[in-house]
Tab-separated table of C-alpha atoms in Angstrom:
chain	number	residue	atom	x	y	z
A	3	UNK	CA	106.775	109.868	127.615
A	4	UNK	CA	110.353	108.786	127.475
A	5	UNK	CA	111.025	110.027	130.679
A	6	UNK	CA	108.269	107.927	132.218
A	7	UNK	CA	109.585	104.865	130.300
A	8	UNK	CA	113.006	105.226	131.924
A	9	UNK	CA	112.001	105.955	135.350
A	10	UNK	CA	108.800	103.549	135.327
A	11	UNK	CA	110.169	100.507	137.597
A	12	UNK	CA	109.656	97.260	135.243
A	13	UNK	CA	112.589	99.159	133.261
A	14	UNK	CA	114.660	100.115	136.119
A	15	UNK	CA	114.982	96.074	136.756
A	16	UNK	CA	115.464	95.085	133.266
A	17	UNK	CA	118.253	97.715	133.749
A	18	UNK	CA	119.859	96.396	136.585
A	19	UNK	CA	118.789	93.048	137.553
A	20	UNK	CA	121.637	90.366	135.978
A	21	UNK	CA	119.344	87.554	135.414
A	22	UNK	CA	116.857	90.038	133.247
A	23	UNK	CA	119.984	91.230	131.310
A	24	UNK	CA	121.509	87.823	130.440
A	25	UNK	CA	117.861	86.828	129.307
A	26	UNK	CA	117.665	89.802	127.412
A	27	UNK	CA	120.818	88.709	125.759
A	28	UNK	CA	120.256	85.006	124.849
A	29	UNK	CA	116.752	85.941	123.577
A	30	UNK	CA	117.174	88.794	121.499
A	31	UNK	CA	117.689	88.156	118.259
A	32	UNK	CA	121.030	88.260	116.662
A	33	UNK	CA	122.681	88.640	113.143
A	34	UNK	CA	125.445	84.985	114.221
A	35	UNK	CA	125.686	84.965	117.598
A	36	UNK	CA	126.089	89.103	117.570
A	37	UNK	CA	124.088	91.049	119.217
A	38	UNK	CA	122.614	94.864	119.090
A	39	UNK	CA	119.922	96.094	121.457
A	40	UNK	CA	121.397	98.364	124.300
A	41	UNK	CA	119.895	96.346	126.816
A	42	UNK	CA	121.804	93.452	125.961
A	43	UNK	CA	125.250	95.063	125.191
A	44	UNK	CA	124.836	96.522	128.446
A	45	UNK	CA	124.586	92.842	129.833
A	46	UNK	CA	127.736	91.941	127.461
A	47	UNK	CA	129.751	94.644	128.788
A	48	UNK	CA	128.461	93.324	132.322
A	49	UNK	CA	129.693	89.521	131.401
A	50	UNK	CA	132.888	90.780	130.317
A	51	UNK	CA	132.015	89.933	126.066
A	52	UNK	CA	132.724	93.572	124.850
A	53	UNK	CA	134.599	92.012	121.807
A	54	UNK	CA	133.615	93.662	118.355
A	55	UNK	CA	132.280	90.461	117.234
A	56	UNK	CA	129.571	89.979	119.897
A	57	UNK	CA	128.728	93.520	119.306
A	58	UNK	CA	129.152	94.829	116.102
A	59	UNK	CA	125.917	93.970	113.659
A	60	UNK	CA	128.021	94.404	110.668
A	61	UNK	CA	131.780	93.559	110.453
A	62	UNK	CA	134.037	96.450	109.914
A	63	UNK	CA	135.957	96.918	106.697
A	64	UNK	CA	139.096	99.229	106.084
A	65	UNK	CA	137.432	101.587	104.172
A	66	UNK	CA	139.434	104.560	102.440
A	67	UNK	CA	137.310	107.744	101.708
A	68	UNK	CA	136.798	108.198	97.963
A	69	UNK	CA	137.881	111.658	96.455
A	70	UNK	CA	134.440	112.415	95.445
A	71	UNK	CA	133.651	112.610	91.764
A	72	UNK	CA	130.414	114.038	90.078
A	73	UNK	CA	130.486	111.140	87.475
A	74	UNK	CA	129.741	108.622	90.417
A	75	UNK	CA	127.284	111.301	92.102
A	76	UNK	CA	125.263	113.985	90.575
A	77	UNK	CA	126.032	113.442	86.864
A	78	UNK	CA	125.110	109.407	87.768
A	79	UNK	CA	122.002	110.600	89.252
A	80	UNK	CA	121.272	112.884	86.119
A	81	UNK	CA	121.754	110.294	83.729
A	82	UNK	CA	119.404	107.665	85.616
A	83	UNK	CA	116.653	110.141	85.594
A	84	UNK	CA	117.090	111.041	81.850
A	85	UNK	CA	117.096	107.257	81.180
A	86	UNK	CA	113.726	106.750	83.319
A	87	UNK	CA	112.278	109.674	81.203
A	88	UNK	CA	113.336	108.445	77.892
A	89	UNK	CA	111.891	104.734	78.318
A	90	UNK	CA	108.185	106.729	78.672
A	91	UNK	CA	108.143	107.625	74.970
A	92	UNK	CA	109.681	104.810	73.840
A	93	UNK	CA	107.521	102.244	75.178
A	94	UNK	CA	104.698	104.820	73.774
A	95	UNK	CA	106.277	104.744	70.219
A	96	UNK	CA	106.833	101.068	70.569
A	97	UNK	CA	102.824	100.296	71.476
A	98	UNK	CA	101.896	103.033	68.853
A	99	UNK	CA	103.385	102.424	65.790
A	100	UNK	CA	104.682	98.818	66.783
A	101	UNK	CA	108.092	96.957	65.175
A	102	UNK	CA	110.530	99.954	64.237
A	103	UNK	CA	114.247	99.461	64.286
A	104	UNK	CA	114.833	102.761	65.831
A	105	UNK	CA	112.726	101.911	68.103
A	106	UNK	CA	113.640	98.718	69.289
A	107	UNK	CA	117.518	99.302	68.754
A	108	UNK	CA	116.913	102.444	71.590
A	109	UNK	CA	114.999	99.985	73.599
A	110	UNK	CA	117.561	97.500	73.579
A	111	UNK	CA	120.303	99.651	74.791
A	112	UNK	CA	118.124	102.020	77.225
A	113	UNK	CA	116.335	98.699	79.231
A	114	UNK	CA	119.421	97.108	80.130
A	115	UNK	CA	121.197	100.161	81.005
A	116	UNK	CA	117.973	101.230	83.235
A	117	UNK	CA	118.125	97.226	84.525
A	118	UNK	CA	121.749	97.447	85.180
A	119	UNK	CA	121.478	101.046	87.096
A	120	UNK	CA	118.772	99.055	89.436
A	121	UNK	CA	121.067	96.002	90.047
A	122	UNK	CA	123.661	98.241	91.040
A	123	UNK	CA	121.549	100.349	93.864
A	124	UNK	CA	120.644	96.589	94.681
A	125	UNK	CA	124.299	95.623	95.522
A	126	UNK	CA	125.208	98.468	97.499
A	127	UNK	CA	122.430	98.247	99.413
A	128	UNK	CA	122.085	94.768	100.249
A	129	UNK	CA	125.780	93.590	99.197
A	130	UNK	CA	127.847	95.933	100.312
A	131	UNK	CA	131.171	95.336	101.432
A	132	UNK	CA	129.962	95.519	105.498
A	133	UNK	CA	127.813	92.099	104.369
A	134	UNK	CA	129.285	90.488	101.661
A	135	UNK	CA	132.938	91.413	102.057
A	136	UNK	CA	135.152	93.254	99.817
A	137	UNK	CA	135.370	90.670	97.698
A	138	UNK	CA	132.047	89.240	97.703
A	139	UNK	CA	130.966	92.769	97.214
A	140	UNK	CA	133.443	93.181	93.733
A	141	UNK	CA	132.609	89.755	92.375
A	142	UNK	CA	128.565	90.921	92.352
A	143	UNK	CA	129.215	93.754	90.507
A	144	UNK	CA	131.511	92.571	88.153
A	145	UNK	CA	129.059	89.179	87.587
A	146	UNK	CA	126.510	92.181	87.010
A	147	UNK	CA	128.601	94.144	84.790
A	148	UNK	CA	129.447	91.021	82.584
A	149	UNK	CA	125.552	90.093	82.510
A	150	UNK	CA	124.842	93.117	81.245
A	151	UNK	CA	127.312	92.846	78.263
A	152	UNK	CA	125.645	89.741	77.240
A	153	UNK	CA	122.112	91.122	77.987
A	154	UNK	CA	123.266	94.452	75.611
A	155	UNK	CA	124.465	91.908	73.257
A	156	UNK	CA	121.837	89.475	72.879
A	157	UNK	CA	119.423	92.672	72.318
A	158	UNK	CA	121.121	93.843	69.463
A	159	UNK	CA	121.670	90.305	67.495
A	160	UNK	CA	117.811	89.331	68.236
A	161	UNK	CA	116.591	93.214	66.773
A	162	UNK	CA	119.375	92.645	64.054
A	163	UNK	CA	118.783	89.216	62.581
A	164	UNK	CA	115.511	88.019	64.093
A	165	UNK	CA	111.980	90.044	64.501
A	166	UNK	CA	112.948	92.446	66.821
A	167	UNK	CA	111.945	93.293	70.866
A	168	UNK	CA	108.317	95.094	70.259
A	169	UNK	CA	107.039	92.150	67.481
A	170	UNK	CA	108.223	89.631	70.022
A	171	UNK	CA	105.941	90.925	72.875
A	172	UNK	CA	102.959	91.636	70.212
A	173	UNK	CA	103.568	88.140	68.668
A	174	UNK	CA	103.449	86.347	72.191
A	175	UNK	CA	101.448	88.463	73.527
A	176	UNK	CA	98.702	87.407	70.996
A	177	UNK	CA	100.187	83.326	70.287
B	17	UNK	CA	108.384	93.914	112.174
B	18	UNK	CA	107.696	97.741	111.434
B	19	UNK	CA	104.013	98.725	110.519
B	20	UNK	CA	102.987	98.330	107.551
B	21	UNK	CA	102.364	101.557	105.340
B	22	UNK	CA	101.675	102.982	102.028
B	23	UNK	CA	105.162	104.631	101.727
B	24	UNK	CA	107.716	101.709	102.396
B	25	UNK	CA	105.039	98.921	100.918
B	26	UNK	CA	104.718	100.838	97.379
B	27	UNK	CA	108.761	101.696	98.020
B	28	UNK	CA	109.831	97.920	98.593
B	29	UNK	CA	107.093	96.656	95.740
B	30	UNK	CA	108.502	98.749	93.159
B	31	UNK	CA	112.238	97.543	93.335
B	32	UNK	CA	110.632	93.919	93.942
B	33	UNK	CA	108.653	94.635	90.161
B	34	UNK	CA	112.004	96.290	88.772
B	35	UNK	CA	114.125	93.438	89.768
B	36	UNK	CA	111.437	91.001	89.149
B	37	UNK	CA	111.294	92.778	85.472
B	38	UNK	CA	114.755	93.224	84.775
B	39	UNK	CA	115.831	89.337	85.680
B	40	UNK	CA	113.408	87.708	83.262
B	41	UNK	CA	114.652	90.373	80.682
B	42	UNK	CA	118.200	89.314	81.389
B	43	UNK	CA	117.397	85.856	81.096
B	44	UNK	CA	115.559	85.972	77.901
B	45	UNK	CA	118.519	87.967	76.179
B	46	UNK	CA	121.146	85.993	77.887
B	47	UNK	CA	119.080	82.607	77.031
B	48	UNK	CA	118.951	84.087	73.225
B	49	UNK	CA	122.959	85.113	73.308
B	50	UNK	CA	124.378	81.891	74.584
B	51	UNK	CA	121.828	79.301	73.048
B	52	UNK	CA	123.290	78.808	69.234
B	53	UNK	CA	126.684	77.955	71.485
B	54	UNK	CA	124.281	75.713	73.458
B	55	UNK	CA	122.754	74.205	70.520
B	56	UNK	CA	119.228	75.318	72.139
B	57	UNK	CA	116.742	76.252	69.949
B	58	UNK	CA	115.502	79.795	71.248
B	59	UNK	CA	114.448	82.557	69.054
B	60	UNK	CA	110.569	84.313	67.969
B	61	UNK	CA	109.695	81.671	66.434
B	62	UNK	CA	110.049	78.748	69.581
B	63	UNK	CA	108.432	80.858	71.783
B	64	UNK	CA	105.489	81.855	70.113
B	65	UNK	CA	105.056	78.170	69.301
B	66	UNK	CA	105.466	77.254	73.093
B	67	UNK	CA	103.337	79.824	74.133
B	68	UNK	CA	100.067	78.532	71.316
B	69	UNK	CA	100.393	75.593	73.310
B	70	UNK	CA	99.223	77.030	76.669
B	71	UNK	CA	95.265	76.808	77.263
B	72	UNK	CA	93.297	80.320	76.980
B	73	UNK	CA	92.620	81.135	80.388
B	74	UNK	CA	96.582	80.244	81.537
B	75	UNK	CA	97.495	82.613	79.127
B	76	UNK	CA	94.943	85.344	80.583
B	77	UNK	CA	96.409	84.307	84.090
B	78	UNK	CA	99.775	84.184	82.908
B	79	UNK	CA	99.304	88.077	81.416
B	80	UNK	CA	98.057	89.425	84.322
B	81	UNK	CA	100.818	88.301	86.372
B	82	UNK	CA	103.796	89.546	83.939
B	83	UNK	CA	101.272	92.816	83.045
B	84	UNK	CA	100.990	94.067	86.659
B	85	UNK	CA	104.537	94.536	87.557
B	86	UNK	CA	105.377	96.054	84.406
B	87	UNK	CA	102.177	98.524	84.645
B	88	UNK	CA	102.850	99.196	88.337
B	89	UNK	CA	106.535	99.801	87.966
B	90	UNK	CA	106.169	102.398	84.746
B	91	UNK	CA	103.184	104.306	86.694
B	92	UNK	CA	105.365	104.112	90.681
B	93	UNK	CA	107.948	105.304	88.387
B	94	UNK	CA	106.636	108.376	86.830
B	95	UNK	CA	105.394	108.851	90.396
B	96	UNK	CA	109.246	109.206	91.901
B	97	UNK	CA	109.808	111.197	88.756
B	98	UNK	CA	106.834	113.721	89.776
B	99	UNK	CA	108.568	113.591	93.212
B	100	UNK	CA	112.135	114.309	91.640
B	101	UNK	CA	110.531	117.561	90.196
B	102	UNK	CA	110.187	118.281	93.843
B	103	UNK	CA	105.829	117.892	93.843
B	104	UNK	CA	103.660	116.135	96.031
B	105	UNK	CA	106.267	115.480	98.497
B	106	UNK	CA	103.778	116.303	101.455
B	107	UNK	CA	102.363	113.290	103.016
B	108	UNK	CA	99.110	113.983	101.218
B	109	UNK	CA	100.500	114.064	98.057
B	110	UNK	CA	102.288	110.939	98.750
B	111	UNK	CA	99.279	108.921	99.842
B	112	UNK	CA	97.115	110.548	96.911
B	113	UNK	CA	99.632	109.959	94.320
B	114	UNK	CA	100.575	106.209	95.852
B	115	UNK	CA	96.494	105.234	95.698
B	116	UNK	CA	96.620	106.880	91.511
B	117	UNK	CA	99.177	104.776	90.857
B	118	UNK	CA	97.809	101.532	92.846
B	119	UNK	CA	94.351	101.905	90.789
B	120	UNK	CA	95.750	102.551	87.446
B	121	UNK	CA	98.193	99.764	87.308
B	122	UNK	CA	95.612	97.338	88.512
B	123	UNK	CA	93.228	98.688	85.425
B	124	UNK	CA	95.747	98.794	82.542
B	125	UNK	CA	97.409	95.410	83.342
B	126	UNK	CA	93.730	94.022	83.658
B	127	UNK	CA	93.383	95.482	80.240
B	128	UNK	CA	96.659	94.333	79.010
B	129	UNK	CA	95.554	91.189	80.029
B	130	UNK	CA	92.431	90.527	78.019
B	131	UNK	CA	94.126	91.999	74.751
């Protein structure tokens, strides 16, 4: 089927005719001006724009290969997964037997731990250094990291000194 | 646009629910950390007496809308833990898992909501 699709004529023009190239090119859509399809790098290359910035989606960062590490890979992994596992009884204990300070001390650390693991895929998926610069990139994670400080904070003065995280959500749950 | 299907849809809807989750959690303990410095009153006892104030059926409405992410997110996530044991990784077991999940979150926050 693919070889039909590149021999079947309407192709063959887009392929070679200039005027279906360049049209190709200003109508495709682009990430600023830069654009990605073959179709239309091959009608770049034809108008002479083979720069890096008409054709490259993503800029390109100086990256140096980490040394790889277990903590950042398998172990990371591991602990995310016992994390997910753990929340299951606790939010079972929590609806059981409601307000517990074991309980609700272990939630407070373990949901903004789980919270912050999910921010983190976030950033290096969608803010990765490619997108949001090497900079941009560091000053979402650390924003993250310090977010997380407070959130771990403000869980453990509200279950210390005021009702605690599961008689909050039965209280307002039922207000 | 790619097609839409089960397998990215549940996929895209479940870190949608997790950061959807995890933001209002952040902003309620953040809110509750930095309001004495503030000098905004925010602890149990204003919000339960801000929420009293909302009619009946607002607060059903409201429920359902903060129950289902939660319920959908803790059942899609014991599904990608069933998945990490290595099971139902065919596409059946995908699909059949994906509709489980879809049905019982829609039940229990329904539930959730008329406690």
């Amino acid at each position: 089927m693919a070889f039909r699709l590149a021999t079947s004529p309407l192709t063959a023009a887009a392929r070679t005719t200039p005027s279906l190239q360049l049209a190709a090119l200003r109508s495709s859509s682009s990430l600023k001006g830069r654009v990605y399809f073959h179709a239309s790098r091959n009608a770049a290359a034809a108008s002479g724009q083979t720069a890096s910035s008409v054709t490259d989606a993503y800029k390109a960062v100086p990256y140096k290969v980490p040394t790889p590490n277990q903590v950042h890979g398998s172990y990371h992994w591991d602990f995310e997964r016992v994390l997910s596992v753990s929340l299951i009884p606790l939010f079972a204990a929590s609806a059981i037997q409601g307000a517990n300070p074991i309980t609700d001390g272990l939630l407070g650390v373990v949901i903004p731990i789980h919270a912050h693991m999910g921010f983190d895929s976030m950033i290096t998926d969608y803010l990765h250094p490619g997108k949001a610069g090497v900079w941009g990139n560091r000053a979402c994670s650390w924003t993250l990291r310090g977010a997380t400080v407070l959130t771990l904070v403000g869980c453990y003065q509200f279950n210390t000194s005021d009702i605690g995280l599961t008689e909050l959500v039965m209280k307002a749950w039922q207000a | 646009m790619v097609r839409p299907q089960l397998t990215w849809y549940m996929s895209a809807f479940h870190r949608f629910t997790g950061g959807a989750l995890a933001t209002g959690f952040y902003a309620g303990a953040i809110a509750y950390t930095v309001a004495p410095m503030v000098g905004l009153g925010f602890d149990a006892a204003a919000i339960t007496s801000v929420i009293a104030t909302v009619p009946v059926a607002a607060k059903i409405g409201a429920k359902f809308i903060i129950a289902y992410p939660f319920t959908f997110h803790v059942f899609n996530g014991v599904r990608h833990l069933v998945w990490d044991t290595t099971r139902a990784l065919s596409l059946k077991g995908v699909y059949q898992t994906g509709y489980t999940v879809l049905g019982l979150s829609a039940v229990s926050a329904a539930a959730l909501a008329l406690v």
